[in-house]
Every structure is written in C-alpha cells, then in structure tokens.
Amino acid sequence: MSTFNKRQIRRLVLMASFFVPLLAQAGTPDANRQAELKHLLIQDCGSCHGLRMKGGLGPALTPDDLAGKPKESLVATIIHGRHGTAMPPWSALLTENEAEWLIDQLLQGVSP
Amino acid sequence: MKKIFLTPLLALSLTACSLSGTQESALRGTGDLGVIIERADGNVLIVEHSNNEILARVEGLGDLSHASVVFSRDARYGYVFGRDGGLTKIDLLKQRIDKRIIQGGNSIGGAISEDGRLIAVGNYEPGGVKVFTADTLELVADIPATALADGSKNSRVVGMTDAPGQKFMVSLFDTGEIWIIDFSDKTTSEPQITKFENIGKQPYDSMLTPEGRYYMAGLFGEDGLAMLDLWHPEKGVTRVLDGYGKGEQPLPVYKMPHLEGWTVADDKVFVPAVGRHEVLVIDQKTWQQKDRIEMIGQPVFVMARPDARQIWVNFAVPDNQYVQVIDSETAEIIKTIEPGPGVLHMEFSPRGEQIWISVRDRNEVQIWDTATLEHLYTLEADSPSGIFFTNRAHRIGL
C-alpha cells in the first residue's frame, strides 16, 4: 500500500481539475455505461412508457411524439421529474450527460 | 378360434393407436398449470408446478411490457391483457392461441366476471372499460371513462377487479373516482354504473378482500388509501391511512407499486408505502395504522403466502435484485434474499409451499421453498415478468 504525499495529492487534484470539465463536456457515457443506460431505458423507463415507448401510465416517447420539443427541457424532465405526475426525478441515478444521451436515443427511436 | 385371436390383436392395435395418437388427446387436469409472461418478445410460457416444468411456449401476443392474466372458470383458458391493447385467449391444453383481438390502444389489466361469462378490460387509451364475452371475445359494452377537464381525452382506468354480484370495480387515475360496473341485470347488456367522485388523487391500483367485501385503491397523488365497503356502498368511500407520511419528504418512485389480491394476515393488512422504503401495516378492525416496517427499497408487490404466515416483498429499481420476507405475526423481516437483478413478480403455489420468482435480467424463474427459504430450482425464461397460476380462476378479485 502506498500513500500519497502532499505534492502528489496536489498534482492529482490539478490533473482532475483539468480532466473533469473535459469529460463533462465530451459527456458521452462509455460503452459499458451505454449498455446499462440502454437497459434502463427499455426496462425501467419502459415500465411506464412501454418497452416500445408507445406510452402507458407515462406518455409516448417516440421520435414523432418528441419532435419539436427542446432538448434541454426533455433532459430537465428526466433529471428533475415532473411534479404532480408519476414521473420521478432521476438525479440520484443519472447525470445530466446520461440523461442527454438517453434523450438522443429516444430521438433516434429505440426498440427492445 | 380365429375370432379369439383377432380380438386381443385388435385391442392391442387400438391401444397403440391411442398412445401414439397426438399428445393433446392425453387426459390431464389444469389445476397445476400456469402462465409466465416473457416480456420482451411477446411470448408466454405454459408451466406446470407439480413437476416444475415448462410445457410450451406460445408466441405472438404483441407488446407485453405490462401484462396480466385471468383464467376461465374451467381453468382451461388464460386471458392475457397486453400493453398494446391486445386481449389474447390462450388454450392451456392445446398450448396455442384460441383467439386474439386488439381491443384498445393501451391497456393495463382486466378481470373475469363471477359467472365466467364476461371479460372486462381497463384501458389507458382510449380511457375506459371494454367488456367482452369470455368464449368468443365479442364486444358487449364500451364504457368511456370521465373526460378530463380540458376535454382532450378520458381518464386512464386502473385497478380493474371483479366483485360479487356480477360486478366489476375500477378506479380512474386522472379524475380520482371509483366506479362499480354492475352487470347483474340479465335483461340488458347495459351495465348499471355507480360512481364515487373525489376519492383521492391519482389512484394507481386496487385490491379486494378475499370474500369480496372491501375494495381499496392505493393513492399515488397523496398519502393514503380509498376504501369502499361493498356490503354498504351507500356509506361511500372512506379514507384509510390518511397522510401516513406526514411531514416527510417522499423519495422518488421509480416504479409504481402494485396491489394484487388482499395481503391480509393476522387481522393486519400489509400495503406498500408510496415514496418510502416501508411496508405499512393496517389494523383491519380499526383501519388505523398499526406499524411501519422499514424495508431495503421501495416495495412493489407485497404478497401474503396463502396461509398468511409470511409476507413476501419485492422492490423498485435500484433495489430490484432483492426480496424480503416478513413474519406476519411479529411484523419483522425474517430474511433478505437476492435472487438477482430485475425481480419483477412472484407467485405462490396454491397452498404456498413454494414461491416462483421471475428474475428478468438473469432470464430465470426461480423456485424457492417458503419453509426453508432456500432456492430449489431454476427455469429458463426470456425476460420473464408476471407469473400466474390457474388457482386464480376460483378466487374473487383475481
């Protein structure tokens, strides 16, 4: 087991402060996470919106249904939920980038 | 002499014929059969719980993202209600689709009448109830739900169950109503409908006591349950567990809980709390909250073993790999098991010595012993969800 000295820690922090914003900007989840997100989209979002996103307790989310809706507000709906409806805030399980990736999938159309 | 020789030969050849004749002509009962939904591909498995076997796969049932099943009174046919509005009648003995219709755009569940002659379906789209003859699936009645205030569409219908007196019960998610749909007048196919308004915000599902007396709808939009005594509907809907989580911030609900059958044990009713990692315990004599049991996640199904000695609970994502078992007498958790990711549904064998658990992401249905709480067998299934055994055919409210 090695321990870090102060200088190493400072270097790590510096590196992290350099890379984290880059990652946040690039934002695309890696392949493993994409697989997890796709699974969540079909199975968990699908519980209410249907495995084919044609709606259920929640509204339909096909590319036609989402056409013309601003992407930021769609992402916000995932992250913050929709008060007064059954749509929960997913911020405890998803980052904004991941929500954006999910919206991209919906806009392209998903199938189980 | 010739005749004497011929007769046994003839008898032998006849026997051989009936043995080698098609399997479907072999006599068998249906009391130990069941149906498992394969969610992703729109198939169902026909299973037998005497020998823990899969007998057949029936394909082509459409979108089964959300599906439930009721059985004909002779327990030969299963009626599968699919997400895409499909209503499929399956012959469990011939192991094939007997009849299939698309009756709506988006449905949530259905019920069979006490006389076994009517099938009713609750629909989200178009919001309302449709009723069909059980044998031929011909439309008997089309009952639109209350229109929303803006007139854009009708309320979504949830919590469909049969009730004694040739009745169906439903709750209206968007407009907060409970309806009794009464088909007891045999001179007309027009039902008599009794509507109870302002029963609470967003009823999400319902359950009925085993004797068919109390109908209870869980509320999503507020903390509490709405209850109707069917022996005294004139008394109206009353509120149970009003404001059970007062002053607490609810947690996000990643999956809507389900109320299925009536989980009553030792004069206590066990229901999932919405937005809390808790099972609520109601004293059935006073209808007051008696206890709250802290759980590992947001409960989805809270189901009593048929002898009511144990309560089995599964959970919403991200805790859907677990199942917890509660002792109904002490209201304590006796075991937490981990069948694997995506536990979606559970079904007890008719007398409860086994429980079948669908584990979606493992593509497994696991069979557990409820006395030892040990895993016994595993069956392979594609993305399994609901499990339904034919003993439901003879239970009010299922």
Coordinates of C-alpha atoms in Angstrom, one line a residue:
Chain A
M1 CA 0.0 0.0 0.0
S2 CA 1.4 3.3 -1.0
T3 CA 0.3 6.6 0.4
F4 CA 0.3 10.0 -1.3
N5 CA 2.4 12.9 -0.1
K6 CA 1.0 16.4 -0.3
R7 CA 2.7 17.2 -3.6
Q8 CA 1.3 14.1 -5.2
I9 CA -2.1 14.9 -4.0
R10 CA -1.8 18.5 -5.4
R11 CA -0.8 17.0 -8.7
L12 CA -3.7 14.6 -8.7
V13 CA -6.1 17.5 -7.9
L14 CA -4.6 19.5 -10.7
M15 CA -5.0 16.7 -13.1
A16 CA -8.5 16.0 -12.0
S17 CA -9.5 19.7 -12.4
F18 CA -8.1 19.6 -15.9
F19 CA -9.8 16.4 -17.0
V20 CA -13.2 16.5 -15.2
P21 CA -14.5 19.5 -17.2
L22 CA -13.3 17.9 -20.4
L23 CA -15.1 14.7 -19.6
A24 CA -18.2 16.7 -18.6
Q25 CA -18.1 18.5 -21.9
A26 CA -17.5 15.4 -24.0
G27 CA -20.1 13.7 -21.9
T28 CA -20.7 10.6 -23.8
P29 CA -21.0 7.6 -21.4
D30 CA -18.5 4.8 -22.1
A31 CA -19.6 1.6 -23.8
N32 CA -20.3 -0.2 -20.6
R33 CA -22.4 2.6 -19.2
Q34 CA -24.2 2.9 -22.5
A35 CA -25.3 -0.7 -22.3
E36 CA -26.5 -0.1 -18.8
L37 CA -28.4 3.0 -19.8
K38 CA -30.0 1.3 -22.8
H39 CA -31.2 -1.5 -20.4
L40 CA -32.6 1.1 -18.0
L41 CA -34.3 2.9 -20.9
I42 CA -36.1 -0.1 -22.2
Q43 CA -36.8 -1.8 -18.9
D44 CA -37.3 0.9 -16.3
C45 CA -38.5 3.8 -18.4
G46 CA -40.4 1.2 -20.3
S47 CA -42.3 0.2 -17.2
C48 CA -44.4 3.3 -17.6
H49 CA -43.7 4.4 -21.2
G50 CA -43.9 1.0 -22.7
L51 CA -41.0 -1.2 -24.0
R52 CA -41.6 0.3 -27.4
M53 CA -42.1 3.8 -26.0
K54 CA -45.6 3.9 -27.2
G55 CA -46.9 5.1 -23.8
G56 CA -48.6 3.6 -20.8
L57 CA -49.0 5.4 -17.5
G58 CA -46.5 7.8 -18.9
P59 CA -46.8 9.5 -22.3
A60 CA -45.5 8.0 -25.6
L61 CA -41.8 8.9 -26.3
T62 CA -41.4 8.0 -29.9
P63 CA -39.4 10.4 -32.2
D64 CA -42.7 11.7 -33.5
D65 CA -44.0 12.5 -30.1
L66 CA -40.8 14.2 -29.1
A67 CA -40.4 16.2 -32.3
G68 CA -40.0 19.9 -31.8
K69 CA -39.6 19.7 -28.0
P70 CA -36.4 21.5 -26.8
K71 CA -33.8 19.0 -25.7
E72 CA -32.9 20.9 -22.5
S73 CA -36.4 20.6 -21.2
L74 CA -36.5 16.9 -22.0
V75 CA -33.3 16.4 -20.1
A76 CA -34.6 18.5 -17.2
T77 CA -37.7 16.3 -17.1
I78 CA -35.6 13.2 -16.6
I79 CA -33.3 14.9 -14.0
H80 CA -35.9 16.7 -12.0
G81 CA -39.1 14.7 -12.8
R82 CA -42.4 16.3 -13.3
H83 CA -44.2 17.5 -10.2
G84 CA -47.8 16.3 -9.9
T85 CA -47.3 13.4 -12.2
A86 CA -45.8 9.9 -11.7
M87 CA -42.5 11.0 -13.4
P88 CA -39.8 10.8 -10.7
P89 CA -36.6 12.8 -10.6
W90 CA -33.8 10.5 -11.7
S91 CA -30.9 12.7 -10.5
A92 CA -29.9 10.2 -7.8
L93 CA -29.3 7.5 -10.5
L94 CA -28.4 9.6 -13.6
T95 CA -26.1 12.5 -14.5
E96 CA -27.2 15.2 -16.9
N97 CA -24.9 13.8 -19.6
E98 CA -26.5 10.4 -19.2
A99 CA -30.0 11.9 -19.4
E100 CA -28.9 13.8 -22.6
W101 CA -27.6 10.5 -24.0
L102 CA -31.0 8.9 -23.2
I103 CA -32.8 11.7 -25.0
D104 CA -30.6 11.2 -28.0
Q105 CA -31.6 7.6 -28.1
L106 CA -35.3 8.4 -27.8
L107 CA -35.0 11.0 -30.6
Q108 CA -33.4 8.3 -32.8
G109 CA -36.0 5.8 -31.8
V110 CA -35.4 2.7 -29.6
S111 CA -36.6 -0.8 -29.8
P112 CA -36.3 -3.6 -27.3
Chain B
M1 CA -60.8 -69.8 -32.9
K2 CA -59.9 -67.0 -35.3
K3 CA -62.1 -64.6 -33.5
I4 CA -60.5 -65.2 -30.2
F5 CA -57.1 -64.4 -31.7
L6 CA -58.3 -61.4 -33.5
T7 CA -59.8 -59.6 -30.6
P8 CA -56.7 -59.2 -28.5
L9 CA -54.8 -58.2 -31.5
L10 CA -57.4 -55.6 -32.4
A11 CA -57.4 -54.4 -28.8
L12 CA -53.6 -54.1 -28.8
S13 CA -53.5 -52.2 -32.0
L14 CA -56.2 -49.8 -30.7
T15 CA -54.2 -49.2 -27.6
A16 CA -51.1 -48.5 -29.5
C17 CA -53.1 -46.1 -31.7
S18 CA -54.3 -44.1 -28.7
L19 CA -50.9 -44.0 -27.2
S20 CA -49.1 -42.9 -30.3
G21 CA -52.0 -40.6 -31.1
T22 CA -51.4 -36.9 -30.5
Q23 CA -50.2 -35.8 -27.1
E24 CA -53.0 -33.3 -26.8
S25 CA -55.6 -36.0 -26.5
A26 CA -54.0 -37.4 -23.4
L27 CA -56.2 -36.6 -20.5
R28 CA -54.9 -34.2 -17.9
G29 CA -56.2 -31.5 -15.5
T30 CA -55.3 -27.8 -15.5
G31 CA -55.2 -27.2 -11.8
D32 CA -51.4 -27.2 -11.6
L33 CA -50.8 -25.1 -14.7
G34 CA -49.9 -21.5 -15.1
V35 CA -48.6 -18.8 -17.5
I36 CA -45.4 -16.8 -17.4
I37 CA -45.1 -13.6 -19.4
E38 CA -41.9 -13.3 -21.4
R39 CA -41.9 -9.5 -21.5
A40 CA -39.5 -8.6 -24.3
D41 CA -40.7 -10.9 -27.1
G42 CA -44.4 -11.0 -26.5
N43 CA -44.5 -14.7 -25.7
V44 CA -45.9 -16.7 -22.8
L45 CA -44.8 -19.9 -21.3
I46 CA -47.2 -22.5 -20.1
V47 CA -45.9 -24.2 -17.0
E48 CA -46.8 -26.9 -14.5
H49 CA -46.0 -26.5 -10.9
S50 CA -46.4 -30.2 -9.8
N51 CA -43.2 -31.0 -11.6
N52 CA -41.7 -27.5 -12.0
E53 CA -41.7 -27.8 -15.8
I54 CA -42.2 -25.6 -18.8
L55 CA -44.7 -27.3 -21.1
A56 CA -44.8 -25.0 -24.0
R57 CA -44.1 -21.5 -25.3
V58 CA -46.9 -19.6 -27.1
E59 CA -45.8 -16.8 -29.4
G60 CA -47.3 -13.7 -31.0
L61 CA -49.0 -11.9 -28.1
G62 CA -47.8 -8.4 -29.1
D63 CA -46.4 -5.9 -26.6
L64 CA -46.3 -7.4 -23.1
S65 CA -44.4 -4.6 -21.4
H66 CA -47.1 -4.6 -18.9
A67 CA -49.3 -7.7 -18.8
S68 CA -51.7 -9.6 -16.6
V69 CA -53.7 -12.8 -16.8
V70 CA -57.0 -14.1 -15.6
F71 CA -58.4 -17.6 -16.0
S72 CA -61.7 -19.1 -17.2
R73 CA -63.7 -20.8 -14.6
D74 CA -62.9 -24.2 -16.0
A75 CA -59.2 -23.2 -15.7
R76 CA -58.5 -24.2 -19.3
Y77 CA -58.1 -20.8 -20.8
G78 CA -55.9 -17.9 -19.8
Y79 CA -56.8 -14.3 -20.9
V80 CA -53.7 -12.2 -21.3
F81 CA -54.1 -8.4 -21.2
G82 CA -51.2 -6.8 -23.0
R83 CA -49.8 -3.2 -23.1
D84 CA -50.8 -2.7 -26.8
G85 CA -54.5 -3.3 -26.1
G86 CA -54.2 -6.9 -27.1
L87 CA -56.6 -9.4 -25.4
T88 CA -55.4 -13.0 -26.1
K89 CA -57.3 -16.1 -25.1
I90 CA -54.8 -19.0 -24.7
D91 CA -55.8 -22.7 -24.6
L92 CA -53.6 -24.2 -21.9
L93 CA -54.3 -27.8 -23.0
K94 CA -53.8 -27.3 -26.8
Q95 CA -51.0 -24.9 -25.9
R96 CA -51.9 -22.3 -28.5
I97 CA -53.8 -19.0 -29.0
D98 CA -57.5 -19.7 -29.2
K99 CA -58.5 -16.1 -30.1
R100 CA -56.8 -12.7 -30.1
I101 CA -58.2 -9.2 -30.6
I102 CA -56.8 -5.7 -30.3
Q103 CA -59.4 -4.1 -28.2
G104 CA -57.8 -0.7 -27.4
G105 CA -54.7 1.3 -27.8
N106 CA -53.1 0.8 -24.4
S107 CA -54.4 -1.3 -21.6
I108 CA -53.5 -2.1 -18.1
G109 CA -55.4 -5.1 -16.9
G110 CA -58.6 -7.0 -16.8
A111 CA -61.0 -9.2 -14.9
I112 CA -63.4 -12.1 -15.4
S113 CA -67.0 -11.9 -14.1
E114 CA -68.2 -14.2 -11.3
D115 CA -70.2 -16.3 -13.7
G116 CA -67.2 -16.6 -16.0
R117 CA -69.0 -15.2 -19.0
L118 CA -67.6 -11.7 -19.2
I119 CA -64.1 -10.4 -19.6
A120 CA -63.6 -6.7 -18.7
V121 CA -60.5 -4.7 -19.7
G122 CA -59.3 -1.4 -18.2
N123 CA -57.8 0.9 -20.8
Y124 CA -55.4 3.9 -20.7
E125 CA -56.0 4.7 -24.3
P126 CA -58.8 5.3 -25.0
G127 CA -59.5 5.8 -21.3
G128 CA -62.4 3.5 -20.4
V129 CA -63.6 -0.1 -19.9
K130 CA -64.5 -2.6 -22.6
V131 CA -66.4 -5.8 -21.8
F132 CA -66.4 -8.9 -24.0
T133 CA -68.0 -12.3 -24.0
A134 CA -65.5 -14.8 -22.5
D135 CA -66.0 -17.5 -25.1
T136 CA -65.8 -15.5 -28.3
L137 CA -64.4 -12.1 -27.3
E138 CA -67.2 -10.2 -28.8
L139 CA -67.8 -6.7 -27.6
V140 CA -70.7 -6.5 -25.0
A141 CA -70.2 -3.0 -23.6
D142 CA -67.9 0.0 -24.3
I143 CA -67.8 2.4 -21.3
P144 CA -65.8 5.6 -21.7
A145 CA -64.2 7.0 -18.6
T146 CA -64.8 10.6 -17.4
A147 CA -63.3 13.2 -19.7
L148 CA -60.5 15.3 -18.4
A149 CA -61.3 19.0 -17.6
D150 CA -59.7 20.2 -20.8
G151 CA -61.7 17.7 -22.9
S152 CA -58.5 16.3 -24.5
K153 CA -59.1 12.7 -23.5
N154 CA -60.7 10.5 -21.0
S155 CA -59.2 9.4 -17.6
R156 CA -57.0 6.4 -17.6
V157 CA -58.5 3.4 -15.9
V158 CA -56.6 1.3 -13.3
G159 CA -57.4 -1.2 -10.6
M160 CA -59.8 -3.4 -12.5
T161 CA -61.2 -6.3 -10.5
D162 CA -64.3 -8.5 -10.4
A163 CA -66.6 -8.3 -7.4
P164 CA -69.5 -10.4 -6.2
G165 CA -72.9 -9.7 -7.8
Q166 CA -71.7 -9.8 -11.4
K167 CA -69.8 -6.6 -10.9
F168 CA -66.5 -5.0 -11.9
M169 CA -64.7 -2.4 -9.9
V170 CA -62.3 0.2 -11.4
S171 CA -60.5 3.3 -10.3
L172 CA -59.9 6.4 -12.5
F173 CA -56.4 7.6 -12.3
D174 CA -56.8 11.1 -13.7
T175 CA -60.2 12.1 -12.2
G176 CA -59.9 10.4 -8.9
E177 CA -63.0 8.2 -9.0
I178 CA -64.1 4.6 -8.1
W179 CA -66.8 3.0 -10.2
I180 CA -69.0 -0.1 -9.7
I181 CA -70.0 -1.5 -13.0
D182 CA -72.9 -3.9 -12.4
F183 CA -73.9 -6.5 -15.0
S184 CA -76.4 -8.3 -12.8
D185 CA -79.4 -7.3 -14.8
K186 CA -79.6 -10.2 -17.3
T187 CA -82.3 -8.5 -19.4
T188 CA -79.8 -6.0 -20.8
S189 CA -76.1 -5.8 -21.8
E190 CA -76.1 -2.2 -20.5
P191 CA -74.5 -2.2 -17.1
Q192 CA -75.6 0.0 -14.2
I193 CA -72.8 2.2 -13.1
T194 CA -72.4 3.7 -9.7
K195 CA -69.7 6.5 -9.5
F196 CA -67.9 7.7 -6.4
E197 CA -66.1 11.0 -7.0
N198 CA -63.3 12.8 -5.2
I199 CA -62.0 9.6 -3.7
G200 CA -58.4 11.0 -3.6
K201 CA -55.6 12.0 -6.0
Q202 CA -54.3 9.5 -8.6
P203 CA -55.5 6.1 -7.5
Y204 CA -52.8 3.8 -9.0
D205 CA -54.1 0.3 -8.3
S206 CA -56.5 -1.6 -6.2
M207 CA -57.3 -4.8 -4.3
L208 CA -60.2 -6.6 -2.9
T209 CA -60.6 -8.7 0.2
P210 CA -60.9 -12.5 -0.4
E211 CA -64.6 -12.5 0.5
G212 CA -65.1 -9.6 -1.9
R213 CA -66.3 -7.1 0.7
Y214 CA -63.7 -4.3 0.7
Y215 CA -62.3 -2.6 -2.4
M216 CA -59.3 -0.5 -1.7
A217 CA -57.4 1.8 -4.1
G218 CA -53.9 3.0 -3.3
L219 CA -53.3 6.7 -4.0
F220 CA -50.2 8.0 -5.7
G221 CA -51.0 11.7 -5.5
E222 CA -51.4 11.8 -1.8
D223 CA -50.6 9.6 1.2
G224 CA -53.5 7.3 1.9
L225 CA -55.9 4.7 0.5
A226 CA -59.5 5.0 -0.6
M227 CA -61.8 2.2 0.7
L228 CA -65.3 1.1 -0.3
D229 CA -67.3 -1.4 1.7
L230 CA -69.3 -3.3 -1.0
W231 CA -71.7 -4.5 1.6
H232 CA -72.6 -0.8 2.2
P233 CA -71.8 1.2 -0.8
E234 CA -74.3 3.8 0.3
K235 CA -71.8 4.8 3.0
G236 CA -69.5 6.0 0.3
V237 CA -65.7 5.9 0.0
T238 CA -63.7 6.4 3.2
R239 CA -60.0 7.2 3.7
V240 CA -57.6 4.8 5.3
L241 CA -54.1 5.8 6.5
D242 CA -54.8 9.4 5.7
G243 CA -51.5 11.3 5.5
Y244 CA -49.4 8.3 6.5
G245 CA -46.1 10.0 5.8
K246 CA -47.0 13.5 7.1
G247 CA -44.1 15.9 7.2
E248 CA -41.7 13.6 5.5
Q249 CA -40.2 14.2 2.1
P250 CA -41.2 11.3 -0.1
L251 CA -38.5 9.5 -2.1
P252 CA -38.7 9.3 -5.9
V253 CA -40.9 6.4 -7.1
Y254 CA -39.0 4.7 -9.9
K255 CA -41.7 2.1 -10.4
M256 CA -45.4 2.2 -9.5
P257 CA -46.3 -0.2 -6.7
H258 CA -48.9 -2.9 -7.4
L259 CA -51.8 -4.0 -5.2
E260 CA -52.7 -7.6 -6.0
G261 CA -55.2 -9.6 -4.1
W262 CA -55.5 -8.6 -0.5
T263 CA -52.5 -9.0 1.7
V264 CA -54.2 -9.6 5.0
A265 CA -52.7 -11.7 7.7
D266 CA -53.5 -11.9 11.4
D267 CA -56.1 -9.1 11.2
K268 CA -53.4 -6.9 9.7
V269 CA -53.3 -5.5 6.1
F270 CA -49.9 -5.1 4.6
V271 CA -49.5 -2.4 1.8
P272 CA -46.6 -0.8 0.1
A273 CA -45.9 2.8 1.2
V274 CA -45.6 5.1 -1.9
G275 CA -42.3 7.0 -1.9
R276 CA -41.0 5.4 1.2
H277 CA -38.9 2.3 1.8
E278 CA -41.6 0.9 4.0
V279 CA -44.5 -1.6 4.2
L280 CA -47.4 -0.2 6.1
V281 CA -49.4 -2.3 8.5
I282 CA -53.1 -1.5 9.0
D283 CA -55.2 -3.0 11.8
Q284 CA -58.2 -4.4 10.0
K285 CA -60.6 -3.9 12.9
T286 CA -60.0 -0.2 13.3
W287 CA -58.5 0.6 9.9
Q288 CA -55.8 2.5 11.7
Q289 CA -52.1 2.3 11.1
K290 CA -50.5 -0.2 13.4
D291 CA -46.9 -0.4 12.2
R292 CA -44.5 0.5 9.5
I293 CA -41.8 -1.9 8.6
E294 CA -38.5 -0.5 7.2
M295 CA -37.5 -2.2 4.0
I296 CA -34.5 -2.3 1.8
G297 CA -36.2 -0.3 -1.0
Q298 CA -39.5 1.0 -2.5
P299 CA -41.9 -2.0 -2.3
V300 CA -43.7 -3.0 -5.5
F301 CA -45.5 -6.3 -4.6
V302 CA -46.4 -7.1 -1.0
M303 CA -47.9 -10.6 -1.1
A304 CA -49.1 -12.9 1.7
R305 CA -48.4 -16.6 1.5
P306 CA -51.7 -18.4 1.2
D307 CA -51.6 -19.4 4.8
A308 CA -50.8 -15.7 5.6
R309 CA -47.9 -16.6 7.8
Q310 CA -45.3 -14.8 5.7
I311 CA -45.4 -11.7 3.6
W312 CA -43.0 -11.5 0.5
V313 CA -42.0 -8.2 -0.9
N314 CA -40.0 -7.2 -4.0
F315 CA -38.7 -3.7 -4.9
A316 CA -38.4 -1.0 -7.5
V317 CA -35.1 -0.2 -9.2
P318 CA -32.3 0.2 -8.0
D319 CA -33.1 -2.4 -5.3
N320 CA -34.9 -4.9 -7.6
Q321 CA -32.4 -7.7 -7.0
Y322 CA -33.7 -8.3 -3.5
V323 CA -36.8 -10.0 -2.0
Q324 CA -37.6 -9.6 1.7
V325 CA -39.7 -11.9 3.8
I326 CA -41.8 -10.6 6.7
D327 CA -43.1 -12.6 9.6
S328 CA -46.8 -11.6 9.6
E329 CA -47.2 -12.1 13.4
T330 CA -44.2 -10.0 14.6
A331 CA -44.0 -7.7 11.5
E332 CA -40.3 -8.3 11.4
I333 CA -38.1 -9.2 8.4
I334 CA -37.0 -12.8 8.7
K335 CA -34.8 -13.0 5.6
T336 CA -33.5 -10.9 2.8
I337 CA -32.7 -12.9 -0.3
E338 CA -31.0 -11.9 -3.5
P339 CA -32.5 -13.8 -6.5
G340 CA -30.7 -11.4 -8.9
P341 CA -31.3 -8.3 -10.9
G342 CA -34.8 -7.4 -12.1
V343 CA -37.1 -9.3 -9.7
L344 CA -40.5 -8.4 -11.2
H345 CA -43.1 -10.7 -9.9
M346 CA -43.8 -13.6 -7.5
E347 CA -46.5 -16.3 -7.4
F348 CA -47.1 -18.8 -4.6
S349 CA -48.1 -22.4 -5.4
P350 CA -51.8 -22.8 -4.4
R351 CA -51.1 -23.8 -0.9
G352 CA -47.9 -21.8 -0.5
E353 CA -45.1 -24.3 0.0
Q354 CA -43.3 -22.8 -2.9
I355 CA -42.9 -19.4 -4.5
W356 CA -41.9 -18.7 -8.1
I357 CA -39.9 -15.6 -8.6
S358 CA -39.2 -14.0 -12.0
V359 CA -35.7 -12.6 -12.4
R360 CA -35.8 -10.6 -15.6
D361 CA -32.1 -9.8 -16.1
R362 CA -31.0 -13.3 -15.4
N363 CA -33.6 -14.8 -17.8
E364 CA -34.7 -17.0 -14.9
V365 CA -37.7 -18.1 -13.0
Q366 CA -36.5 -19.3 -9.6
I367 CA -38.5 -21.6 -7.4
W368 CA -37.9 -21.2 -3.7
D369 CA -39.1 -23.3 -0.7
T370 CA -41.1 -21.0 1.6
A371 CA -40.4 -23.1 4.7
T372 CA -36.6 -23.2 4.5
L373 CA -36.3 -20.0 2.4
E374 CA -33.9 -21.8 0.1
H375 CA -33.6 -21.7 -3.6
L376 CA -34.7 -25.1 -5.1
Y377 CA -34.9 -25.0 -8.9
T378 CA -34.3 -22.6 -11.8
L379 CA -36.3 -22.5 -15.1
E380 CA -35.0 -20.6 -18.1
A381 CA -37.3 -17.9 -19.5
D382 CA -36.7 -14.8 -21.7
S383 CA -37.0 -11.7 -19.7
P384 CA -39.8 -13.1 -17.5
S385 CA -42.2 -10.8 -15.7
G386 CA -45.7 -11.9 -14.5
I387 CA -46.4 -15.4 -13.2
F388 CA -50.0 -16.5 -12.9
F389 CA -51.2 -19.9 -11.7
T390 CA -54.7 -21.3 -12.6
N391 CA -55.9 -21.4 -9.0
R392 CA -56.6 -17.7 -9.5
A393 CA -59.6 -18.9 -11.5
H394 CA -61.5 -19.6 -8.3
R395 CA -60.6 -16.6 -6.3
I396 CA -62.7 -13.4 -6.0
G397 CA -60.8 -10.4 -7.2
L398 CA -58.1 -12.2 -9.1

